[in-house]
Short mmCIF file of C-alpha atoms in Angstrom, two decimals:
data_model
loop_
_atom_site.label_atom_id
_atom_site.label_comp_id
_atom_site.label_asym_id
_atom_site.label_seq_id
_atom_site.Cartn_x
_atom_site.Cartn_y
_atom_site.Cartn_z
CA UNK A 1 12.80 -9.54 16.47
CA UNK A 2 10.85 -7.72 19.21
CA UNK A 3 7.36 -9.09 19.87
CA UNK A 4 5.58 -6.15 18.21
CA UNK A 5 8.20 -4.14 16.30
CA UNK A 6 6.52 -1.26 14.43
CA UNK A 7 9.71 0.15 12.97
CA UNK A 8 11.07 -3.12 11.69
CA UNK A 9 7.81 -4.61 10.58
CA UNK A 10 5.59 -1.99 9.00
CA UNK A 11 5.90 0.73 6.42
CA UNK A 12 3.53 2.60 4.12
CA UNK A 13 4.47 3.07 0.48
CA UNK A 14 2.06 4.97 -1.72
CA UNK A 15 3.13 4.85 -5.38
CA UNK A 16 0.76 6.24 -7.97
CA UNK A 17 -0.23 3.89 -10.75
CA UNK A 18 -1.49 4.72 -14.25
CA UNK A 19 -5.18 4.16 -14.83
CA UNK A 20 -7.30 3.92 -17.99
CA UNK A 21 -10.89 3.38 -18.98
CA UNK A 22 -12.48 0.78 -21.27
CA UNK A 23 -15.25 1.66 -23.70
CA UNK A 24 -16.53 -1.52 -25.36
CA UNK A 25 -18.36 -4.20 -23.38
CA UNK A 26 -18.25 -7.69 -24.79
CA UNK A 27 -19.06 -10.98 -23.03
CA UNK A 28 -18.99 -9.18 -19.67
CA UNK A 29 -15.43 -7.97 -20.21
CA UNK A 30 -14.41 -4.46 -21.14
CA UNK A 31 -12.22 -4.53 -24.18
CA UNK A 32 -10.38 -1.58 -25.65
CA UNK A 33 -8.00 -2.20 -28.53
CA UNK A 34 -6.70 0.80 -30.44
CA UNK A 35 -5.55 4.23 -29.27
CA UNK A 36 -2.00 5.09 -28.34
CA UNK A 37 -0.44 4.54 -24.90
CA UNK A 38 0.02 8.28 -24.60
CA UNK A 39 -3.73 8.85 -25.00
CA UNK A 40 -3.67 10.38 -28.51
CA UNK A 41 -7.11 10.59 -30.06
CA UNK A 42 -6.13 9.73 -33.65
CA UNK A 43 -4.50 6.43 -34.53
CA UNK A 44 -2.10 6.20 -37.46
CA UNK A 45 -2.92 4.10 -40.49
CA UNK A 46 -2.01 0.48 -39.88
CA UNK A 47 -1.14 -2.19 -42.36
CA UNK A 48 -3.04 -5.45 -42.52
CA UNK A 49 -0.49 -7.36 -40.41
CA UNK A 50 -0.69 -4.86 -37.59
CA UNK A 51 -4.47 -4.99 -37.69
CA UNK A 52 -4.28 -8.76 -37.46
CA UNK A 53 -1.99 -8.49 -34.42
CA UNK A 54 -4.44 -6.16 -32.71
CA UNK A 55 -7.33 -8.46 -33.56
CA UNK A 56 -5.43 -11.40 -32.04
CA UNK A 57 -4.92 -9.44 -28.80
CA UNK A 58 -8.62 -8.54 -28.78
CA UNK A 59 -9.66 -12.19 -29.21
CA UNK A 60 -7.25 -13.36 -26.51
CA UNK A 61 -8.34 -10.66 -24.04
CA UNK A 62 -11.97 -11.77 -23.96
CA UNK A 63 -11.24 -13.62 -20.75
CA UNK A 64 -8.53 -13.30 -18.08
CA UNK A 65 -5.79 -15.94 -17.80
CA UNK A 66 -6.69 -19.28 -16.20
CA UNK A 67 -4.37 -18.55 -13.27
CA UNK A 68 -6.82 -15.80 -12.22
CA UNK A 69 -9.89 -18.03 -12.24
CA UNK A 70 -10.59 -17.57 -8.51
CA UNK A 71 -10.33 -13.77 -8.44
CA UNK A 72 -13.45 -11.55 -8.59
CA UNK A 73 -12.43 -9.57 -11.68
CA UNK A 74 -14.42 -7.12 -13.74
CA UNK A 75 -13.55 -4.66 -16.47
CA UNK A 76 -10.59 -6.69 -17.76
CA UNK A 77 -9.26 -4.69 -20.75
CA UNK A 78 -6.09 -4.09 -22.76
CA UNK A 79 -5.43 -0.81 -24.51
CA UNK A 80 -2.92 -1.59 -27.23
CA UNK A 81 -0.38 1.04 -28.20
CA UNK A 82 2.71 0.43 -30.30
CA UNK A 83 3.10 -2.86 -32.17
CA UNK A 84 6.54 -4.13 -33.16
CA UNK A 85 6.91 -6.98 -35.67
CA UNK A 86 9.88 -9.12 -36.58
CA UNK A 87 8.92 -11.70 -39.16
CA UNK A 88 6.52 -14.15 -37.56
CA UNK A 89 6.90 -12.61 -34.10
CA UNK A 90 5.33 -9.46 -32.70
CA UNK A 91 5.17 -7.51 -29.45
CA UNK A 92 2.28 -5.23 -28.49
CA UNK A 93 2.70 -2.59 -25.81
CA UNK A 94 -0.49 -2.25 -23.80
CA UNK A 95 -2.08 -0.95 -20.65
CA UNK A 96 -4.07 -3.45 -18.65
CA UNK A 97 -7.17 -2.14 -16.92
CA UNK A 98 -9.17 -4.18 -14.37
CA UNK A 99 -11.12 -3.97 -11.14
CA UNK A 100 -11.52 -6.26 -8.17
CA UNK A 101 -15.30 -6.53 -7.84
CA UNK A 102 -16.52 -5.12 -4.55
CA UNK A 103 -13.20 -3.45 -3.74
CA UNK A 104 -11.96 -1.16 -6.51
CA UNK A 105 -13.97 2.00 -7.14
CA UNK A 106 -11.80 2.85 -10.16
CA UNK A 107 -9.66 0.72 -12.48
CA UNK A 108 -6.28 -0.55 -11.39
CA UNK A 109 -3.80 -0.15 -14.23
CA UNK A 110 -0.58 -1.81 -15.32
CA UNK A 111 1.76 -1.43 -18.30
CA UNK A 112 2.06 -4.78 -20.04
CA UNK A 113 3.83 -6.37 -23.00
CA UNK A 114 1.91 -8.93 -25.06
CA UNK A 115 3.95 -11.36 -27.19
CA UNK A 116 2.55 -13.00 -30.33
CA UNK A 117 3.58 -15.47 -33.00
CA UNK A 118 2.24 -16.18 -36.48
CA UNK A 119 1.56 -19.71 -37.66
CA UNK A 120 -0.45 -20.80 -40.63
CA UNK A 121 -1.04 -17.20 -41.51
CA UNK A 122 -2.71 -16.42 -38.15
CA UNK A 123 -1.39 -14.37 -35.22
CA UNK A 124 -1.80 -15.83 -31.73
CA UNK A 125 -0.78 -14.57 -28.30
CA UNK A 126 2.09 -16.63 -26.91
CA UNK A 127 2.71 -14.80 -23.66
CA UNK A 128 2.25 -11.62 -21.63
CA UNK A 129 4.13 -9.87 -18.85
CA UNK A 130 5.12 -6.52 -17.35
CA UNK A 131 6.18 -3.80 -19.75
CA UNK A 132 9.73 -2.45 -19.58
CA UNK A 133 10.36 -1.00 -16.11
CA UNK A 134 6.85 -1.85 -14.87
CA UNK A 135 6.30 -3.86 -11.66
CA UNK A 136 4.88 -7.35 -11.80
CA UNK A 137 1.29 -8.27 -11.09
CA UNK A 138 0.68 -11.08 -8.60
CA UNK A 139 -0.34 -13.53 -11.34
CA UNK A 140 3.04 -13.04 -13.05
CA UNK A 141 4.47 -15.07 -10.14
CA UNK A 142 2.19 -18.08 -10.52
CA UNK A 143 -1.44 -19.23 -10.11
CA UNK A 144 -3.36 -17.05 -7.67
CA UNK A 145 -5.55 -18.37 -4.85
CA UNK A 146 -8.12 -16.33 -2.95
CA UNK A 147 -9.47 -16.33 0.59
CA UNK A 148 -12.29 -14.09 1.77
CA UNK A 149 -13.06 -12.62 5.14
CA UNK A 150 -16.04 -10.50 6.06
CA UNK A 151 -14.09 -7.34 5.21
CA UNK A 152 -11.00 -8.63 3.43
CA UNK A 153 -9.97 -10.25 0.17
CA UNK A 154 -6.63 -12.07 0.38
CA UNK A 155 -4.88 -13.10 -2.83
CA UNK A 156 -1.76 -15.24 -2.74
CA UNK A 157 0.62 -17.21 -4.89
CA UNK A 158 2.73 -20.07 -3.63
CA UNK A 159 0.86 -20.07 -0.29
CA UNK A 160 -1.50 -22.72 1.07
CA UNK A 161 -5.20 -22.15 1.63
CA UNK A 162 -4.94 -22.34 5.42
CA UNK A 163 -2.36 -19.59 5.54
CA UNK A 164 -4.45 -17.30 3.35
CA UNK A 165 -7.57 -17.97 5.42
CA UNK A 166 -5.66 -17.13 8.59
CA UNK A 167 -4.52 -13.83 7.09
CA UNK A 168 -8.10 -13.07 6.02
CA UNK A 169 -9.32 -13.56 9.60
CA UNK A 170 -6.54 -11.34 10.93
CA UNK A 171 -7.30 -8.73 8.28
CA UNK A 172 -10.95 -8.66 9.43
CA UNK A 173 -9.76 -7.84 12.96
CA UNK A 174 -7.41 -5.22 11.53
CA UNK A 175 -10.28 -3.52 9.70
CA UNK A 176 -12.23 -3.39 12.96
CA UNK A 177 -9.26 -1.84 14.79
CA UNK A 178 -8.74 0.75 12.06
CA UNK A 179 -12.42 1.65 12.04
CA UNK A 180 -12.49 2.07 15.82
CA UNK A 181 -9.52 4.45 15.72
CA UNK A 182 -10.64 6.39 12.62
CA UNK A 183 -14.31 7.39 13.12
CA UNK A 184 -14.65 8.87 9.66
CA UNK A 185 -16.19 7.35 6.49
CA UNK A 186 -13.98 4.90 4.59
CA UNK A 187 -14.45 1.72 2.58
CA UNK A 188 -14.16 -0.57 5.61
CA UNK A 189 -12.49 -3.34 3.60
CA UNK A 190 -8.99 -4.25 2.48
CA UNK A 191 -7.21 -6.23 -0.24
CA UNK A 192 -4.14 -8.19 0.90
CA UNK A 193 -1.57 -9.61 -1.53
CA UNK A 194 0.67 -12.44 -0.35
CA UNK A 195 3.51 -13.29 -2.79
CA UNK A 196 5.70 -16.32 -2.36
CA UNK A 197 8.84 -14.53 -1.15
CA UNK A 198 10.45 -11.22 -0.27
CA UNK A 199 11.74 -11.07 -3.83
CA UNK A 200 8.17 -11.51 -5.07
CA UNK A 201 7.02 -8.67 -2.82
CA UNK A 202 9.74 -6.40 -4.19
CA UNK A 203 8.78 -7.30 -7.77
CA UNK A 204 5.18 -6.26 -7.08
CA UNK A 205 6.36 -2.90 -5.74
CA UNK A 206 9.12 -2.26 -8.28
CA UNK A 207 11.87 -1.81 -5.70
CA UNK A 208 14.96 -3.81 -4.62
CA UNK A 209 14.28 -6.72 -2.28
CA UNK A 210 16.83 -5.31 0.17
CA UNK A 211 14.44 -2.42 0.88
CA UNK A 212 12.00 -4.84 2.51
CA UNK A 213 14.37 -6.90 4.65
CA UNK A 214 12.83 -7.24 8.11
CA UNK A 215 9.50 -5.74 7.08
CA UNK A 216 6.24 -7.64 7.31
CA UNK A 217 3.96 -5.52 5.10
CA UNK A 218 3.54 -2.29 3.16
CA UNK A 219 0.52 -0.47 1.73
CA UNK A 220 0.13 0.96 -1.76
CA UNK A 221 -2.33 3.62 -2.82
CA UNK A 222 -2.68 7.24 -3.98
CA UNK A 223 -3.05 9.59 -1.03
CA UNK A 224 -5.85 12.11 -1.02
CA UNK A 225 -7.87 10.53 -3.85
CA UNK A 226 -11.56 10.13 -3.13
CA UNK A 227 -12.00 7.25 -5.58
CA UNK A 228 -9.51 4.82 -7.00
CA UNK A 229 -8.28 1.25 -6.90
CA UNK A 230 -8.44 -0.24 -3.43
CA UNK A 231 -5.19 0.08 -1.55
CA UNK A 232 -3.24 -3.18 -1.61
CA UNK A 233 -1.59 -4.37 1.59
CA UNK A 234 1.40 -6.37 0.37
CA UNK A 235 2.71 -8.94 2.84
CA UNK A 236 6.34 -10.00 3.04
CA UNK A 237 5.90 -13.70 3.88
CA UNK A 238 9.37 -14.00 5.39
CA UNK A 239 8.98 -11.04 7.75
CA UNK A 240 5.37 -11.87 8.56
CA UNK A 241 6.22 -15.46 9.52
CA UNK A 242 8.74 -14.26 12.10
CA UNK A 243 6.13 -12.32 14.08
CA UNK A 244 4.08 -13.52 17.01
CA UNK A 245 0.30 -13.62 16.66
CA UNK A 246 0.15 -10.25 18.43
CA UNK A 247 2.79 -8.85 16.10
CA UNK A 248 0.90 -9.96 13.00
CA UNK A 249 -2.22 -8.30 14.36
CA UNK A 250 -0.38 -5.03 14.90
CA UNK A 251 1.15 -5.12 11.42
CA UNK A 252 -2.17 -5.60 9.64
CA UNK A 253 -3.99 -3.09 11.86
CA UNK A 254 -1.26 -0.52 11.11
CA UNK A 255 -1.61 -1.09 7.38
CA UNK A 256 -5.43 -1.14 7.50
CA UNK A 257 -5.26 2.25 9.25
CA UNK A 258 -3.26 3.63 6.33
CA UNK A 259 -6.09 2.42 4.08
CA UNK A 260 -8.70 4.06 6.33
CA UNK A 261 -6.89 7.42 6.51
CA UNK A 262 -5.75 7.60 2.88
CA UNK A 263 -8.21 10.24 1.72
CA UNK A 264 -7.25 12.49 4.65
CA UNK A 265 -3.54 12.05 3.98
CA UNK A 266 -1.59 14.37 1.69
CA UNK A 267 1.95 15.49 0.98
CA UNK A 268 1.46 17.98 3.83
CA UNK A 269 0.91 15.25 6.41
CA UNK A 270 4.16 14.78 8.38
CA UNK A 271 5.26 11.15 8.50
CA UNK A 272 5.53 11.23 12.28
CA UNK A 273 1.77 11.85 12.32
CA UNK A 274 0.74 9.35 9.62
CA UNK A 275 3.02 6.55 10.85
CA UNK A 276 2.47 7.38 14.51
CA UNK A 277 -1.30 7.41 14.07
CA UNK A 278 -1.21 4.01 12.33
CA UNK A 279 0.80 2.53 15.20
CA UNK A 280 -1.43 4.21 17.78
CA UNK A 281 -4.49 2.66 16.11
CA UNK A 282 -2.82 -0.75 16.04
CA UNK A 283 -1.87 -0.64 19.74
CA UNK A 284 -4.94 1.27 20.91
CA UNK A 285 -7.08 -1.66 22.06
CA UNK A 286 -4.25 -3.39 23.93
CA UNK A 287 -2.19 -2.63 26.99
CA UNK A 288 1.12 -2.31 25.18
CA UNK A 289 3.73 -0.40 27.19
CA UNK A 290 6.57 1.62 25.64
CA UNK A 291 9.12 -0.74 27.17
CA UNK A 292 7.85 -3.46 24.86
CA UNK A 293 7.01 -1.45 21.76
CA UNK A 294 9.60 1.35 21.89
CA UNK A 295 12.78 -0.31 23.15
CA UNK A 296 15.25 1.50 20.87
CA UNK A 297 14.05 4.96 21.82
CA UNK A 298 13.87 4.01 25.50
CA UNK A 299 17.48 2.87 25.48
CA UNK A 300 18.56 6.06 23.75
CA UNK A 301 16.77 8.29 26.27
CA UNK A 302 18.28 6.40 29.19
CA UNK A 303 21.71 7.01 27.65
CA UNK A 304 20.94 10.73 27.65
CA UNK A 305 20.18 10.88 23.90
CA UNK A 306 16.85 12.71 24.10
CA UNK A 307 15.60 13.62 20.59
CA UNK A 308 15.78 17.36 19.92
CA UNK A 309 12.71 17.31 17.65
CA UNK A 310 9.84 15.16 16.44
CA UNK A 311 10.97 12.62 13.82
CA UNK A 312 11.68 14.18 10.42
CA UNK A 313 10.31 12.65 7.24
CA UNK A 314 13.73 11.51 6.11
CA UNK A 315 14.11 9.34 9.21
CA UNK A 316 11.43 7.03 7.75
CA UNK A 317 13.29 6.51 4.45
CA UNK A 318 13.49 3.05 2.88
CA UNK A 319 16.87 1.38 3.34
CA UNK A 320 17.93 3.79 6.08
CA UNK A 321 19.80 3.11 9.32
CA UNK A 322 17.67 0.52 11.21
CA UNK A 323 18.32 2.21 14.57
CA UNK A 324 17.28 5.62 13.22
CA UNK A 325 14.21 4.03 11.64
CA UNK A 326 13.25 2.27 14.87
CA UNK A 327 13.52 5.46 16.91
CA UNK A 328 11.48 7.36 14.31
CA UNK A 329 8.57 4.92 14.40
CA UNK A 330 8.68 4.58 18.16
CA UNK A 331 8.87 8.34 18.68
CA UNK A 332 5.99 8.90 16.25
CA UNK A 333 3.79 6.39 18.07
CA UNK A 334 4.58 7.96 21.45
CA UNK A 335 3.79 11.44 20.11
CA UNK A 336 0.36 10.33 18.90
CA UNK A 337 -0.22 8.39 22.10
CA UNK A 338 0.57 11.50 24.12
CA UNK A 339 -1.87 13.62 22.08
CA UNK A 340 -4.64 11.05 22.50
CA UNK A 341 -4.03 10.80 26.25
CA UNK A 342 -3.68 14.50 27.01
CA UNK A 343 -6.00 16.16 24.47
CA UNK A 344 -8.28 13.26 23.58
CA UNK A 345 -8.70 10.82 20.71
CA UNK A 346 -10.99 13.14 18.79
CA UNK A 347 -8.30 15.82 18.96
CA UNK A 348 -5.77 13.39 17.46
CA UNK A 349 -8.18 12.54 14.63
CA UNK A 350 -8.91 16.22 14.08
CA UNK A 351 -5.22 17.07 13.98
CA UNK A 352 -4.67 14.36 11.38
CA UNK A 353 -7.44 15.77 9.19
CA UNK A 354 -6.27 19.37 9.43
CA UNK A 355 -2.59 18.50 8.93
CA UNK A 356 -3.51 17.00 5.56
CA UNK A 357 -5.19 20.25 4.47
CA UNK A 358 -3.02 23.00 5.92
CA UNK A 359 0.50 23.59 7.28
CA UNK A 360 1.22 21.83 10.57
CA UNK A 361 1.64 25.02 12.67
CA UNK A 362 -1.91 26.12 11.91
CA UNK A 363 -3.29 22.62 12.51
CA UNK A 364 -1.55 22.38 15.90
CA UNK A 365 -2.76 25.79 16.99
CA UNK A 366 -6.30 25.17 15.78
CA UNK A 367 -6.71 21.75 17.39
CA UNK A 368 -4.34 21.61 20.37
CA UNK A 369 -3.82 25.31 21.02
CA UNK A 370 -0.03 25.12 20.95
CA UNK A 371 2.88 25.33 18.52
CA UNK A 372 5.31 22.63 17.42
CA UNK A 373 7.95 23.69 19.95
CA UNK A 374 5.46 23.31 22.79
CA UNK A 375 4.32 19.91 21.52
CA UNK A 376 7.96 18.84 21.23
CA UNK A 377 8.68 19.83 24.85
CA UNK A 378 5.62 17.92 26.05
CA UNK A 379 6.74 14.90 24.02
CA UNK A 380 10.29 15.10 25.37
CA UNK A 381 9.00 15.18 28.93
CA UNK A 382 6.81 12.17 28.16
CA UNK A 383 9.85 10.33 26.79
CA UNK A 384 11.78 11.05 30.00
CA UNK A 385 8.93 9.70 32.10
CA UNK A 386 8.47 6.64 29.93
CA UNK A 387 12.20 5.89 30.04
CA UNK A 388 12.03 6.12 33.82
CA UNK A 389 9.05 3.75 33.85
CA UNK A 390 6.44 6.41 34.65
CA UNK A 391 3.30 6.58 32.55
CA UNK A 392 2.70 10.19 31.36
CA UNK A 393 -0.56 11.87 32.33
#
């Protein structure tokens, strides 16, 4: 693996997750039992057994599982929907609602399935896990340990304390790099999840493990939202372990930049700009040359395969051709690097902001004073110079 491979090692994934709100505070824990999963305001009449099942879930939910003892949780609540009973066994569909204290500005939600059994005339919870089709939570994979940095909370399962502390220190440096590149208000802190394997990472994200082969980390979060659960940077321990110290720093700085820029990012933002900006921020403080960080694109240009256009969104697709993916990330970084060098860093930041609010042609004209064709020609010329070993002015 190249020493600092942005295309192979980093990716941003931003799935939206369902959220809910608790209404009853008891023993410091929000507890909501009742209501339907679909949010209906009127609950149907329930027989005594169903009421007993719901009461058992309520009693059990007064404190989080022991495997979460080290996590700064608040607002832990289950909203119970449908209840299915089969003799002395029952299953309750529920939404879990919780916050990480000091990080989440709104509840993080998860669809769960609570299993119960009846013995001696009493219902008791016997287990709990993801609802049908829902991704796992980190604690589904085993006891969770925590490490804190000045600006980072790292949660892991199946990892030793020294490893988590090292990631917390690196995440602190990543937050500083992201803040230096993005001079706009943001939370200035990150949450990092470290599962035990690539398969564990995929289970947290609800995608096949093959999608994350060779990657070191991804970021989750809802783009454009002003308030919500803190973005989670999810580390692939296998990919992360293969990187050099410099490579790990670039990966986490890239992902921290996605966290910093999330509220300015929208469906309008082209991926070459969002991914290129994240790589530019990660490399910004170093002296990384394209020969080291953009080898695939450099080889292609020297073969006479100059890209005809800036990378399209589909070139960044999960599970795509690795060579196409590498060239897309490398080309995106070099485009943002060119803008910062020729028009200035503030112009690059301004272009990012405007491209999230309006079509790209207007943003380019308003900030750089040129159209996409002109930017593409400038980028192509820069690629030729870089491939020839000449730094563009």
